[in-house]
Short mmCIF file of C-alpha atoms in Angstrom, two decimals:
data_model
loop_
_atom_site.label_atom_id
_atom_site.label_comp_id
_atom_site.label_asym_id
_atom_site.label_seq_id
_atom_site.Cartn_x
_atom_site.Cartn_y
_atom_site.Cartn_z
CA MET A 21 -52.69 -1.36 21.35
CA THR A 22 -53.67 -4.70 19.86
CA TYR A 23 -50.92 -7.18 20.05
CA ASN A 24 -50.48 -9.97 17.66
CA HIS A 25 -48.23 -12.61 19.10
CA SER A 26 -48.18 -14.89 16.13
CA ALA A 27 -45.08 -13.45 14.59
CA THR A 28 -44.56 -16.24 12.10
CA CYS A 29 -43.28 -13.97 9.39
CA TRP A 30 -40.55 -12.65 11.67
CA ILE A 31 -39.54 -16.17 12.64
CA GLN A 32 -39.10 -17.04 8.98
CA GLU A 33 -36.90 -14.02 8.43
CA VAL A 34 -34.77 -14.79 11.46
CA LYS A 35 -34.44 -18.43 10.47
CA ARG A 36 -33.31 -17.48 7.03
CA LEU A 37 -30.46 -15.43 8.33
CA SER A 38 -29.26 -17.17 11.45
CA LEU A 39 -27.17 -20.21 12.13
CA PRO A 40 -28.67 -23.67 11.75
CA GLN A 41 -29.57 -25.28 14.99
CA SER A 42 -28.07 -28.73 14.92
CA ALA A 43 -29.30 -31.45 17.20
CA LYS A 44 -25.97 -33.01 17.98
CA ARG A 45 -22.85 -30.96 17.77
CA THR A 46 -19.55 -32.64 17.32
CA GLN A 47 -16.14 -31.10 17.43
CA ARG A 48 -15.65 -31.93 13.78
CA GLY A 49 -19.04 -30.51 12.85
CA ASP A 50 -18.29 -27.34 14.77
CA VAL A 51 -15.04 -26.90 12.95
CA ARG A 52 -16.73 -27.40 9.64
CA LEU A 53 -19.27 -24.75 10.51
CA VAL A 54 -16.56 -22.38 11.63
CA ILE A 55 -14.61 -22.93 8.46
CA ASP A 56 -17.69 -22.50 6.30
CA ARG A 57 -18.55 -19.26 7.94
CA SER A 58 -15.19 -17.63 8.16
CA LEU A 59 -13.25 -19.06 5.27
CA SER A 60 -15.99 -19.49 2.76
CA THR A 61 -14.45 -16.99 0.40
CA ASP A 62 -12.70 -19.89 -1.29
CA ARG A 63 -14.80 -22.81 -2.25
CA ASN A 64 -11.98 -25.32 -2.71
CA ARG A 65 -10.19 -25.77 0.52
CA LEU A 66 -7.98 -28.35 1.92
CA GLU A 67 -8.78 -29.68 5.31
CA ILE A 68 -5.99 -31.32 7.20
CA ALA A 69 -6.94 -33.14 10.32
CA TYR A 70 -4.40 -34.35 12.75
CA ALA A 71 -6.91 -36.03 14.95
CA ARG A 72 -5.47 -38.15 17.66
CA ALA A 73 -7.65 -40.73 19.26
CA HIS A 74 -7.40 -42.09 22.74
CA VAL A 75 -4.10 -43.77 23.37
CA THR A 76 -3.55 -46.23 26.12
CA VAL A 77 -0.15 -45.95 27.69
CA SER A 78 0.72 -48.31 30.53
CA GLY A 79 -2.89 -49.15 31.15
CA GLU A 80 -4.11 -45.57 31.42
CA GLU A 81 -6.13 -43.81 28.78
CA ILE A 82 -4.55 -40.59 27.74
CA THR A 83 -6.38 -38.33 25.35
CA LEU A 84 -3.95 -36.47 23.21
CA PRO A 85 -5.18 -33.14 21.94
CA HIS A 86 -6.61 -33.13 18.46
CA ILE A 87 -6.03 -30.45 15.91
CA VAL A 88 -8.13 -29.71 12.87
CA GLY A 89 -6.57 -27.30 10.46
CA THR A 90 -7.57 -25.88 7.16
CA GLN A 91 -5.87 -24.10 4.35
CA SER A 92 -7.34 -23.07 1.05
CA PRO A 93 -5.37 -23.16 -2.22
CA SER A 94 -5.14 -19.37 -2.43
CA GLN A 95 -3.71 -19.30 1.06
CA MET A 96 -1.18 -21.93 0.02
CA GLU A 97 -0.18 -19.72 -2.88
CA LEU A 98 0.23 -16.74 -0.59
CA LEU A 99 2.39 -18.75 1.75
CA ALA A 100 4.53 -19.97 -1.13
CA LYS A 101 5.12 -16.36 -2.17
CA HIS A 102 6.01 -15.32 1.35
CA ASN A 103 9.48 -13.96 1.88
CA PRO A 104 11.39 -16.44 4.09
CA SER A 105 13.27 -13.75 5.92
CA ARG A 106 10.07 -12.33 7.41
CA PRO A 107 8.55 -14.18 10.35
CA VAL A 108 5.09 -15.67 10.44
CA PHE A 109 2.97 -15.49 13.52
CA VAL A 110 0.69 -18.01 15.13
CA GLU A 111 -1.94 -15.93 16.80
CA GLY A 112 -4.79 -16.89 18.98
CA PRO A 113 -7.00 -17.90 20.49
CA PHE A 114 -9.67 -15.84 18.74
CA PRO A 115 -13.20 -16.32 19.97
CA LEU A 116 -15.96 -17.43 17.65
CA TRP A 117 -19.53 -17.89 18.77
CA LEU A 118 -21.81 -20.55 17.35
CA ARG A 119 -25.25 -19.94 18.82
CA LYS A 120 -24.52 -20.25 22.51
CA THR A 121 -21.05 -21.82 22.56
CA CYS A 122 -17.74 -20.10 22.13
CA VAL A 123 -15.00 -21.91 20.29
CA HIS A 124 -11.48 -20.69 19.80
CA TYR A 125 -9.33 -20.80 16.72
CA TYR A 126 -5.74 -19.99 15.93
CA ILE A 127 -4.42 -18.52 12.73
CA LEU A 128 -1.12 -18.42 10.96
CA ARG A 129 -0.47 -15.07 9.42
CA ALA A 130 2.25 -12.66 8.46
CA ASP A 131 2.62 -8.94 8.63
CA PRO A 132 1.66 -6.85 5.64
CA ILE A 133 4.43 -6.30 3.14
CA PRO A 134 5.79 -2.74 3.34
CA PRO A 135 4.95 -0.73 0.23
CA ASP A 136 8.51 -0.64 -1.07
CA GLU A 137 8.75 -4.40 -1.24
CA LYS A 138 5.39 -4.94 -2.86
CA VAL A 139 5.57 -6.51 -6.30
CA GLU A 140 2.58 -6.02 -8.53
CA GLU A 141 2.07 -9.16 -10.48
CA PRO A 142 0.27 -8.66 -13.75
CA TYR A 143 -2.93 -10.57 -14.25
CA ASP A 144 -2.51 -13.76 -16.16
CA PRO A 145 -4.47 -13.13 -19.38
CA GLU A 146 -5.29 -16.82 -19.73
CA ARG A 147 -7.20 -16.86 -16.45
CA CYS A 148 -10.27 -15.54 -18.17
CA LEU A 149 -10.73 -15.83 -21.90
CA ASP A 150 -14.13 -14.12 -22.10
CA TYR A 151 -13.02 -10.62 -21.30
CA PRO A 152 -9.80 -8.85 -20.37
CA LEU A 153 -9.14 -8.55 -16.67
CA GLN A 154 -7.10 -5.40 -17.00
CA LEU A 155 -7.97 -2.45 -19.14
CA ASP A 156 -5.85 0.58 -19.73
CA LEU A 157 -8.55 3.14 -20.37
CA ASP A 158 -8.35 6.73 -19.27
CA LEU A 159 -12.00 7.48 -18.64
CA GLU A 160 -13.44 9.89 -16.12
CA ARG A 161 -16.17 8.72 -13.81
CA ASP A 162 -19.12 10.89 -12.99
CA TYR A 163 -20.49 11.34 -9.49
CA GLY A 164 -23.20 8.82 -10.19
CA ASP A 165 -20.74 6.13 -11.28
CA GLN A 166 -18.47 6.00 -8.26
CA GLU A 167 -19.21 2.61 -6.86
CA SER A 168 -16.65 2.36 -4.10
CA PHE A 169 -16.38 4.19 -0.84
CA ASP A 170 -13.79 6.84 -0.26
CA VAL A 171 -12.02 4.92 2.52
CA GLU A 172 -8.41 3.90 2.75
CA ASP A 173 -7.88 0.20 2.32
CA LEU A 174 -6.83 -1.61 5.44
CA ASP A 175 -3.64 -3.51 4.91
CA GLU A 176 -3.59 -6.35 7.32
CA GLY A 177 -1.29 -8.95 5.99
CA PRO A 178 -2.20 -12.33 4.55
CA VAL A 179 -3.72 -15.14 6.56
CA PHE A 180 -2.20 -18.49 5.67
CA ALA A 181 -4.05 -21.10 7.65
CA MET A 182 -6.46 -21.64 10.47
CA CYS A 183 -6.85 -24.33 13.07
CA MET A 184 -8.89 -25.34 16.03
CA THR A 185 -7.60 -27.51 18.80
CA SER A 186 -8.80 -28.71 22.11
CA GLN A 187 -5.64 -27.64 23.86
CA GLY A 188 -3.98 -24.47 22.72
CA ASP A 189 -0.46 -24.70 23.95
CA GLN A 190 2.69 -24.32 21.99
CA ALA A 191 3.40 -28.03 21.63
CA THR A 192 0.08 -28.70 19.96
CA LEU A 193 0.46 -25.73 17.67
CA ASN A 194 3.92 -26.90 16.77
CA GLN A 195 2.35 -30.13 15.65
CA TRP A 196 0.03 -28.16 13.46
CA ILE A 197 2.83 -26.18 11.89
CA SER A 198 4.82 -29.31 11.18
CA GLY A 199 1.77 -30.82 9.60
CA LEU A 200 1.34 -27.75 7.44
CA GLN A 201 4.97 -28.01 6.47
CA GLN A 202 4.25 -31.14 4.47
CA ASN A 203 2.34 -29.11 1.95
CA ASN A 204 4.17 -25.83 2.36
CA PRO A 205 7.91 -26.45 2.43
CA VAL A 206 8.61 -22.78 2.92
CA LEU A 207 7.54 -23.12 6.55
CA GLY A 208 10.77 -24.93 7.21
CA LYS A 209 12.81 -21.84 6.44
CA VAL A 210 10.57 -19.19 7.96
CA PRO A 211 10.88 -18.27 11.64
CA THR A 212 7.61 -18.74 13.45
CA LEU A 213 6.60 -16.62 16.38
CA PHE A 214 3.85 -17.50 18.77
CA ARG A 215 1.50 -14.92 20.13
CA LEU A 216 -0.84 -16.84 22.38
CA ASP A 217 -2.85 -14.59 24.57
CA ALA A 218 -6.45 -14.84 25.74
CA GLY A 219 -8.72 -11.83 25.97
CA PRO A 220 -10.37 -9.52 23.46
CA ARG A 221 -8.29 -10.27 20.41
CA GLU A 222 -7.75 -8.49 17.19
CA LEU A 223 -5.44 -9.10 14.32
CA GLN A 224 -2.28 -7.09 14.65
CA GLY A 225 -1.64 -4.58 11.97
CA ALA A 226 1.63 -3.18 10.76
CA ALA A 227 2.11 -1.22 13.98
CA ALA A 228 2.88 -4.33 16.00
CA THR A 229 5.99 -5.18 14.03
CA GLU A 230 8.32 -3.33 16.41
CA SER A 231 8.18 -6.04 19.04
CA GLY A 232 8.32 -8.65 16.30
CA HIS A 233 11.53 -7.27 14.86
CA SER A 234 13.33 -7.11 18.17
CA HIS A 235 13.05 -10.86 18.39
CA GLY A 236 13.87 -11.17 14.72
CA PRO A 237 17.64 -11.72 14.86
CA GLU A 238 17.25 -14.36 17.55
CA ALA A 239 14.65 -16.25 15.66
CA GLU A 240 16.67 -16.44 12.50
CA THR A 241 17.82 -19.96 13.30
CA LEU A 242 16.59 -22.19 10.58
CA LYS A 243 13.96 -24.72 11.37
CA GLU A 244 14.87 -28.28 10.49
CA GLU A 245 13.02 -29.87 7.67
CA SER A 246 12.05 -32.92 9.64
CA PRO A 247 8.32 -33.27 9.99
CA HIS A 248 8.36 -33.81 13.74
CA GLU A 249 10.38 -31.49 15.82
CA GLU A 250 11.73 -32.34 19.21
CA GLU A 251 12.83 -28.95 20.43
CA PRO A 252 10.86 -26.00 19.27
CA GLN A 253 13.18 -23.33 18.03
CA ASN A 254 10.46 -20.79 18.14
CA ILE A 255 10.26 -18.03 20.65
CA VAL A 256 7.13 -17.61 22.64
CA GLU A 257 6.11 -14.03 22.60
CA GLU A 258 3.44 -13.03 25.03
CA GLU A 259 2.58 -9.41 24.86
CA PRO A 260 1.47 -7.85 28.13
CA ARG A 261 -2.14 -7.21 27.30
CA ARG A 262 -5.30 -6.88 29.31
CA SER A 263 -6.40 -10.49 29.55
CA GLN A 264 -9.82 -11.50 30.71
CA GLY A 265 -8.46 -14.45 32.57
CA MET A 266 -9.70 -17.03 30.10
CA LYS A 267 -7.16 -19.71 29.53
CA GLN A 268 -8.04 -22.49 27.18
CA MET B 1 -71.56 25.71 24.59
CA SER B 2 -71.65 21.95 24.89
CA LEU B 3 -68.26 21.70 23.14
CA SER B 4 -66.53 23.86 25.71
CA ARG B 5 -68.09 21.81 28.54
CA ILE B 6 -66.74 18.58 27.11
CA THR B 7 -63.26 19.95 26.76
CA ARG B 8 -63.24 21.34 30.27
CA PHE B 9 -64.00 18.07 32.08
CA PRO B 10 -61.02 15.96 30.89
CA SER B 11 -58.60 18.74 31.75
CA ALA B 12 -59.92 18.93 35.32
CA ARG B 13 -59.47 15.20 35.71
CA LEU B 14 -55.96 15.49 34.30
CA LEU B 15 -54.95 18.19 36.73
CA SER B 16 -56.24 16.30 39.75
CA SER B 17 -54.40 13.12 38.77
CA ILE B 18 -51.14 15.01 38.27
CA HIS B 19 -51.64 16.72 41.62
CA GLN B 20 -52.04 13.37 43.31
CA GLN B 21 -48.90 11.99 41.73
CA LEU B 22 -46.85 15.00 42.77
CA LEU B 23 -48.08 15.14 46.35
CA LEU B 24 -47.44 11.47 47.09
CA PRO B 25 -44.19 10.92 48.97
CA PRO B 26 -41.56 9.09 46.88
CA VAL B 27 -42.04 5.38 47.55
CA GLY B 28 -39.52 2.87 46.13
CA PRO B 29 -40.25 0.94 42.95
CA LEU B 30 -44.03 0.90 42.81
CA THR B 31 -45.50 -2.54 42.54
CA VAL B 32 -48.94 -1.32 41.54
CA PRO B 33 -48.67 -0.04 37.97
CA THR B 34 -50.14 3.43 37.65
CA ARG B 35 -51.77 4.19 34.38
CA ALA B 36 -49.78 7.15 33.17
CA VAL B 37 -51.96 9.66 31.42
CA ILE B 38 -49.04 11.39 29.83
CA GLN B 39 -46.22 9.12 28.74
CA GLY B 40 -43.09 10.84 29.92
CA GLU B 41 -39.46 9.84 29.70
CA TYR B 42 -38.63 6.17 29.88
CA ARG B 43 -38.03 5.28 33.49
CA ARG B 44 -35.20 2.79 33.91
CA PRO B 45 -36.41 -0.18 35.97
CA GLY B 46 -34.91 0.09 39.38
CA LYS B 47 -34.66 3.85 39.29
CA PRO B 48 -37.11 5.62 41.60
CA LYS B 49 -39.66 7.97 40.08
CA GLU B 50 -38.45 11.53 39.99
CA ASN B 51 -40.89 13.90 41.61
CA LYS B 52 -39.54 17.17 40.30
CA PHE B 53 -41.40 20.00 38.74
CA PRO B 54 -40.45 20.51 35.08
CA TRP B 55 -38.75 23.82 35.75
CA GLN B 56 -36.48 22.25 38.35
CA LYS B 57 -34.93 19.96 35.77
CA ILE B 58 -33.17 22.71 33.77
CA ASN B 59 -29.67 23.43 35.00
CA PHE B 60 -27.81 26.59 34.19
CA ASN B 61 -24.22 25.51 34.13
CA PHE B 62 -21.39 27.64 32.94
CA ASN B 63 -18.69 25.09 33.60
CA LYS B 64 -18.09 24.57 29.90
CA GLY B 65 -16.78 28.08 29.91
CA LEU B 66 -15.04 29.93 27.20
CA GLU B 67 -14.13 26.90 25.09
CA GLY B 68 -17.78 26.01 24.75
CA ILE B 69 -18.71 29.46 23.52
CA LYS B 70 -15.81 29.46 21.08
CA LYS B 71 -16.78 26.04 19.76
CA HIS B 72 -20.37 27.09 19.20
CA PHE B 73 -19.39 30.24 17.39
CA MET B 74 -16.96 28.32 15.17
CA LEU B 75 -19.76 25.90 14.30
CA LEU B 76 -22.04 28.82 13.51
CA LYS B 77 -19.42 30.32 11.25
CA THR B 78 -18.94 27.04 9.34
CA GLU B 79 -22.69 26.76 8.92
CA PHE B 80 -22.87 30.18 7.30
CA SER B 81 -19.86 29.56 5.07
CA ASP B 82 -21.08 26.11 4.04
CA ARG B 83 -24.23 27.62 2.60
CA TRP B 84 -22.13 29.41 0.00
CA VAL B 85 -20.62 26.13 -1.22
CA GLY B 86 -23.88 24.25 -1.49
CA PRO B 87 -26.33 22.14 0.49
CA GLU B 88 -24.64 20.52 3.50
CA GLY B 89 -21.32 22.00 2.52
CA LYS B 90 -21.00 20.17 -0.78
CA PRO B 91 -21.50 21.43 -4.32
CA VAL B 92 -25.03 20.87 -5.63
CA LEU B 93 -24.10 18.30 -8.27
CA GLU B 94 -22.15 16.26 -5.80
CA HIS B 95 -25.00 16.35 -3.29
CA MET B 96 -27.56 15.31 -5.87
CA LEU B 97 -25.62 12.62 -7.65
CA GLU B 98 -23.42 11.09 -5.02
CA GLN B 99 -23.76 7.38 -4.74
CA ASN B 100 -21.67 6.54 -1.70
CA ARG B 101 -21.12 8.47 1.41
CA VAL B 102 -18.97 7.38 4.33
CA MET B 103 -20.77 8.35 7.49
CA TRP B 104 -18.49 7.12 10.25
CA GLU B 105 -14.86 6.33 9.74
CA PHE B 106 -12.75 5.64 12.78
CA ARG B 107 -9.50 7.34 12.01
CA GLY B 108 -8.66 8.93 15.32
CA PRO B 109 -9.63 9.05 18.98
CA GLU B 110 -12.00 11.97 18.41
CA SER B 111 -14.20 9.74 16.26
CA LEU B 112 -14.95 7.66 19.34
CA GLU B 113 -16.51 10.72 20.99
CA GLU B 114 -19.44 10.46 18.63
CA TRP B 115 -20.56 7.14 20.08
CA THR B 116 -22.22 6.29 23.36
CA VAL B 117 -21.61 2.85 24.78
CA SER B 118 -23.94 1.52 27.41
CA SER B 119 -24.75 -1.83 28.83
CA ASP B 120 -26.65 -3.71 31.42
CA HIS B 121 -24.46 -2.15 34.06
CA GLU B 122 -26.71 0.91 34.28
CA ILE B 123 -29.67 -1.03 35.59
CA GLY B 124 -27.52 -3.03 37.95
CA GLY B 125 -26.51 -5.97 35.79
CA GLN B 126 -23.08 -7.46 35.38
CA SER B 127 -22.36 -6.97 31.72
CA GLU B 128 -19.69 -4.55 30.66
CA ALA B 129 -18.86 -2.95 27.37
CA HIS B 130 -15.93 -0.81 26.34
CA LEU B 131 -14.98 1.04 23.22
CA ARG B 132 -11.49 1.71 22.06
CA LEU B 133 -9.61 2.44 18.91
CA GLY B 134 -8.37 -0.81 17.47
CA LYS B 135 -5.22 -1.41 15.52
CA ASN B 136 -5.29 -0.03 12.00
CA ASN B 137 -7.72 2.67 13.07
CA THR B 138 -10.87 0.68 13.45
CA CYS B 139 -13.43 0.87 16.19
CA PHE B 140 -13.21 -1.99 18.64
CA LEU B 141 -16.19 -2.70 20.86
CA TYR B 142 -15.57 -5.44 23.36
CA GLY B 143 -16.79 -6.59 26.71
CA ASN B 144 -18.58 -9.29 28.58
CA LEU B 145 -22.26 -10.18 28.62
CA SER B 146 -23.90 -11.64 31.66
CA SER B 147 -27.58 -12.42 31.77
CA THR B 148 -28.05 -12.55 35.54
CA PRO B 149 -30.81 -10.02 36.17
CA PRO B 150 -30.24 -7.27 38.72
CA ARG B 151 -31.90 -7.80 42.04
CA ASP B 152 -34.29 -4.93 42.14
CA GLY B 153 -37.54 -6.84 42.23
CA GLU B 154 -38.88 -5.81 38.87
CA THR B 155 -36.37 -6.84 36.21
CA ARG B 156 -36.67 -10.37 34.93
CA TYR B 157 -34.27 -10.49 32.01
CA SER B 158 -30.97 -8.86 31.47
CA GLY B 159 -27.81 -9.04 29.46
CA TYR B 160 -27.39 -6.48 26.70
CA CYS B 161 -24.98 -3.90 25.52
CA THR B 162 -25.31 -1.17 22.93
CA MET B 163 -23.30 1.34 21.01
CA ARG B 164 -25.27 4.29 19.72
CA SER B 165 -24.16 7.28 17.75
CA LYS B 166 -24.78 10.64 19.33
CA GLN B 167 -27.37 12.96 17.87
CA PRO B 168 -25.61 15.34 15.49
CA LEU B 169 -25.88 18.93 16.65
CA PHE B 170 -25.67 22.34 15.10
CA SER B 171 -24.15 25.23 16.94
CA PHE B 172 -25.69 25.95 20.34
CA ASP B 173 -26.85 22.35 20.72
CA ARG B 174 -29.60 22.44 18.17
CA LYS B 175 -30.59 19.12 16.70
CA LYS B 176 -29.34 18.21 13.28
CA HIS B 177 -30.59 15.26 11.27
CA HIS B 178 -28.87 13.03 8.76
CA ASP B 179 -30.47 13.34 5.38
CA TRP B 180 -30.15 10.04 3.59
CA SER B 181 -33.02 10.50 1.15
CA SER B 182 -30.79 9.95 -1.87
CA PHE B 183 -29.49 6.60 -0.59
CA ASN B 184 -31.11 3.28 -0.07
CA THR B 185 -28.56 0.89 1.44
CA LEU B 186 -26.51 0.83 4.59
CA HIS B 187 -23.03 -0.54 4.04
CA LEU B 188 -20.90 -1.72 6.93
CA ARG B 189 -17.50 -3.29 7.09
CA VAL B 190 -17.30 -5.30 10.28
CA ARG B 191 -15.41 -8.15 11.80
CA GLY B 192 -17.35 -9.79 14.54
CA ASP B 193 -17.08 -13.01 16.42
CA GLY B 194 -20.13 -14.80 15.13
CA ARG B 195 -22.61 -13.11 17.43
CA PRO B 196 -25.95 -11.83 16.15
CA TRP B 197 -26.25 -8.07 16.54
CA MET B 198 -29.14 -5.77 15.84
CA ILE B 199 -28.85 -2.45 14.02
CA ASN B 200 -31.21 0.24 15.24
CA ILE B 201 -31.96 3.46 13.41
CA ALA B 202 -33.88 6.16 15.23
CA THR B 203 -35.56 8.86 13.21
CA GLU B 204 -37.03 12.19 14.13
CA THR B 205 -40.67 11.86 15.11
CA TYR B 206 -43.48 14.28 15.61
CA PHE B 207 -45.61 12.92 18.44
CA SER B 208 -44.23 12.30 21.87
CA HIS B 209 -45.62 8.76 21.82
CA GLN B 210 -43.26 8.00 18.98
CA ARG B 211 -40.17 8.98 20.92
CA ASP B 212 -38.84 5.45 21.32
CA ASP B 213 -39.67 4.31 17.81
CA ILE B 214 -36.69 2.51 16.37
CA TYR B 215 -36.27 0.73 13.07
CA SER B 216 -34.23 -2.43 13.46
CA TYR B 217 -32.65 -5.18 11.50
CA PHE B 218 -30.27 -8.02 12.28
CA LEU B 219 -26.59 -8.19 11.69
CA TYR B 220 -25.25 -11.73 11.73
CA THR B 221 -21.49 -11.59 11.94
CA ARG B 222 -19.40 -14.33 10.53
CA GLY B 223 -16.39 -14.41 12.77
CA GLY B 224 -13.06 -15.37 11.39
CA PRO B 225 -10.08 -13.28 10.48
CA TYR B 226 -11.55 -11.73 7.36
CA TRP B 227 -13.55 -8.53 7.11
CA GLN B 228 -17.21 -8.83 6.31
CA ASP B 229 -19.02 -6.37 4.06
CA VAL B 230 -22.65 -6.09 5.04
CA LYS B 231 -25.12 -4.28 2.81
CA ILE B 232 -28.57 -3.80 4.25
CA PRO B 233 -31.17 -1.95 2.20
CA PHE B 234 -33.23 0.45 4.26
CA SER B 235 -36.42 -1.24 3.08
CA LYS B 236 -35.62 -4.17 5.33
CA PHE B 237 -35.79 -2.25 8.57
CA PHE B 238 -38.91 -2.95 10.58
CA LEU B 239 -40.53 -0.72 13.16
CA THR B 240 -40.21 -1.45 16.85
CA HIS B 241 -41.15 0.56 19.91
CA ARG B 242 -39.22 -0.05 23.12
CA GLY B 243 -38.11 -3.40 21.79
CA ARG B 244 -41.49 -4.69 20.66
CA ILE B 245 -42.28 -5.22 16.99
CA GLN B 246 -45.30 -3.19 15.97
CA ASP B 247 -48.25 -4.45 14.01
CA ASP B 248 -48.64 -1.30 12.00
CA GLN B 249 -45.46 -1.24 9.91
CA HIS B 250 -44.19 1.26 7.43
CA HIS B 251 -40.88 1.86 5.73
CA LEU B 252 -38.09 3.88 7.24
CA TRP B 253 -38.22 7.57 6.31
CA LEU B 254 -34.72 8.60 5.46
CA ASP B 255 -34.91 12.34 5.43
CA LYS B 256 -34.43 12.89 9.17
CA VAL B 257 -32.34 10.16 10.70
CA ASN B 258 -31.09 10.86 14.19
CA THR B 259 -28.99 7.99 15.47
CA VAL B 260 -27.70 4.59 14.45
CA GLY B 261 -26.96 1.97 17.05
CA PHE B 262 -25.76 -1.58 17.44
CA THR B 263 -27.05 -3.77 20.18
CA LEU B 264 -26.24 -7.23 21.37
CA GLY B 265 -28.76 -9.20 23.35
CA ASP B 266 -28.38 -12.83 22.52
CA LYS B 267 -28.72 -14.78 25.69
CA ALA B 268 -25.21 -16.18 25.57
CA ASP B 269 -23.02 -15.26 28.48
CA GLY B 270 -19.43 -14.58 27.73
CA PRO B 271 -17.05 -12.17 26.06
CA PHE B 272 -17.90 -10.47 22.80
CA GLN B 273 -16.09 -8.24 20.37
CA LEU B 274 -17.01 -6.30 17.27
CA GLU B 275 -14.63 -4.40 15.06
CA ILE B 276 -16.05 -1.82 12.68
CA ASP B 277 -13.98 -0.40 9.87
CA PHE B 278 -16.46 2.09 8.48
CA ILE B 279 -20.16 2.72 8.14
CA GLY B 280 -21.45 4.23 4.95
CA VAL B 281 -24.63 4.68 2.99
CA CYS B 282 -24.90 3.99 -0.67
CA LYS B 283 -27.39 4.02 -3.46
CA ASP B 284 -28.00 0.69 -5.06
CA TYR B 285 -29.68 1.25 -8.39
CA ALA B 286 -30.66 -2.38 -8.66
CA HIS B 287 -32.71 -2.24 -5.46
CA THR B 288 -36.22 -0.99 -6.16
CA GLU B 289 -38.08 -2.42 -3.19
CA GLU B 290 -39.85 0.09 -0.99
CA PHE B 291 -40.64 -2.10 1.97
CA ALA B 292 -39.86 -5.74 2.54
CA TYR B 293 -42.82 -6.71 4.68
CA GLU B 294 -46.53 -6.95 4.10
CA VAL B 295 -48.50 -3.90 5.14
CA TYR B 296 -52.02 -5.22 5.10
CA LYS B 297 -53.91 -5.24 8.38
CA ARG B 298 -53.89 -8.47 10.33
CA ASN B 299 -57.10 -7.66 12.19
CA PRO B 300 -59.07 -5.40 9.88
CA GLU B 301 -61.89 -3.47 11.51
CA VAL B 302 -65.23 -4.32 10.00
#
């Protein structure tokens, strides 16, 4: 079997599809790449960086953990529409691989709205003046015109913001939430629950709300509107899950 | 006369070589590669060569018992009754004109039975892979890759894991094939962690040399909390045999597809996870390409 080792056409194909190989990788560059890849559904996004440089205290150099967070305008809208009586969750760390390195990110999300509380907002007709976004036609579709799969839609709840930090403990994430609060005042009224657990992670669906609700009445204490909080009034919730022993 | 003489000689040589192989005592992993005249089953590196006669390999096992017999007869009955409805149990118009078909949808624990998960662990490596039903009824494949090769003297590289669908079967364990001739795109809804996977489709082949022919293509996952819809036209799949890209390429024949698999073999050690919502096939009318790669010969014979 003759073997042709010059597989240049395959290399081109692989290069076209895979991640760019950057010579020097910075934390900031990594985060940008992560955000581009996972949140690139919205082109206009707001990046909030609470980067803390080295700080010398009493002659020693202490590096405070830096946080880089991001939130796109549609996510801000979703958060503004969020019902303040329902808690939001800070979940993480989720693994994300860039070539050969694994970075971890945390997200702020809420549970999906139960069907009885869902409000269908009509499309704003001025959003698009070329054609109507909603048509009330009663037409039958033939077999050949069915363009969507016959699968039930997964309802997973909105994701409000995402962040990456060098140190993923509750204090740092609190910093992030307080930073987010500057642009989203509703975060001051909403109870925030932390679900920090390493291991194979997946977003929780509606089924995980039972444990969330049991802590609900305790977490109803209102968060103060001050940007920097001294005592976190949030409850750490660590679900007993199979962890792979990876602590960040 | 001369024709029969020619045909007789190779067969004598064949028999003597087989005889020699069978009569040799089983030695460990052979360091001297023997040129196999007949290419048999793929021998896992590290596994000693089996010296059994072909009739010793069949096992007559009745441990499945009554449930097995009942299951096969139920399958047989559905096959007969499906013929009255139409081809493959669907009315003719629907079978001819359908544009989307969901092949695998993970809505219950029995859907996980259709998949085989294997990893490096079988040849002695340290990777592990597990499959479970994720939240919201999705399939969650997770585990840990480790590229330290097993110490058996012949393996040099290691670190992979795969998830492969089982061959669909008729009643009484007869092979059934997926017929995707009216579709031209594979549609997946996945949520990975940024790792590059490879999708392998194995079709039914005629010659025994073609047994490990697999058509592959890449799946670059994005990571992040959002679902990713991946649409891969079947014209993009290229032919490989035992992991090596072949020079003589042709497009994937869709009428007898056996299995679909996902494999991860990037040389990055660490945990991985892949969540699959559903796998479907669809017909994209805008896609008219037959094969994405050039078919001309690189080294044409003069």
